[in-house]
Coordinates of C-alpha atoms in Angstrom, one line a residue:
X995 CA -27.2 -0.4 1.9
X996 CA -25.4 2.7 0.6
X997 CA -23.5 2.9 3.9
X998 CA -22.2 -0.6 3.6
X999 CA -21.1 0.0 0.0
X1000 CA -19.3 3.3 1.0
X1001 CA -17.6 1.6 4.0
X1002 CA -16.4 -1.3 1.8
X1003 CA -15.1 1.3 -0.7
X1004 CA -13.2 3.1 2.1
X1005 CA -11.7 -0.3 3.3
X1006 CA -10.6 -1.1 -0.3
X1007 CA -8.9 2.4 -0.6
X1008 CA -7.2 1.9 2.8
X1009 CA -5.9 -1.5 1.7
X1010 CA -4.7 -0.1 -1.6
X1011 CA -2.8 2.7 0.2
X1012 CA -1.3 0.3 2.7
X1013 CA -0.1 -2.1 -0.1
X1014 CA 1.3 0.9 -2.0
X1015 CA 3.2 2.1 1.0
X1016 CA 4.6 -1.5 1.5
X1017 CA 5.7 -1.6 -2.1
X1018 CA 7.5 1.7 -1.8
X1019 CA 9.2 0.6 1.4
X1020 CA 10.3 -2.7 -0.3
X1021 CA 11.5 -0.7 -3.3
X1022 CA 13.6 1.6 -1.2
X1023 CA 14.9 -1.5 0.8
X1024 CA 15.9 -3.2 -2.5
X1025 CA 17.5 0.0 -3.8
X1026 CA 19.5 0.2 -0.6
X1027 CA 20.7 -3.4 -1.0
X1028 CA 21.8 -2.8 -4.6
X1029 CA 23.6 0.4 -3.6
X1030 CA 25.5 -1.4 -0.8
X1031 CA 26.5 -4.1 -3.3

């Protein structure tokens, strides 16, 4: 029971990190577009 909860927590953390990385990449991409304009 506790193992399932901890694995689910780790999965959530991993998804959160991935989404944060994607957001940072998109932000840099948009900044680059604005700088080129």
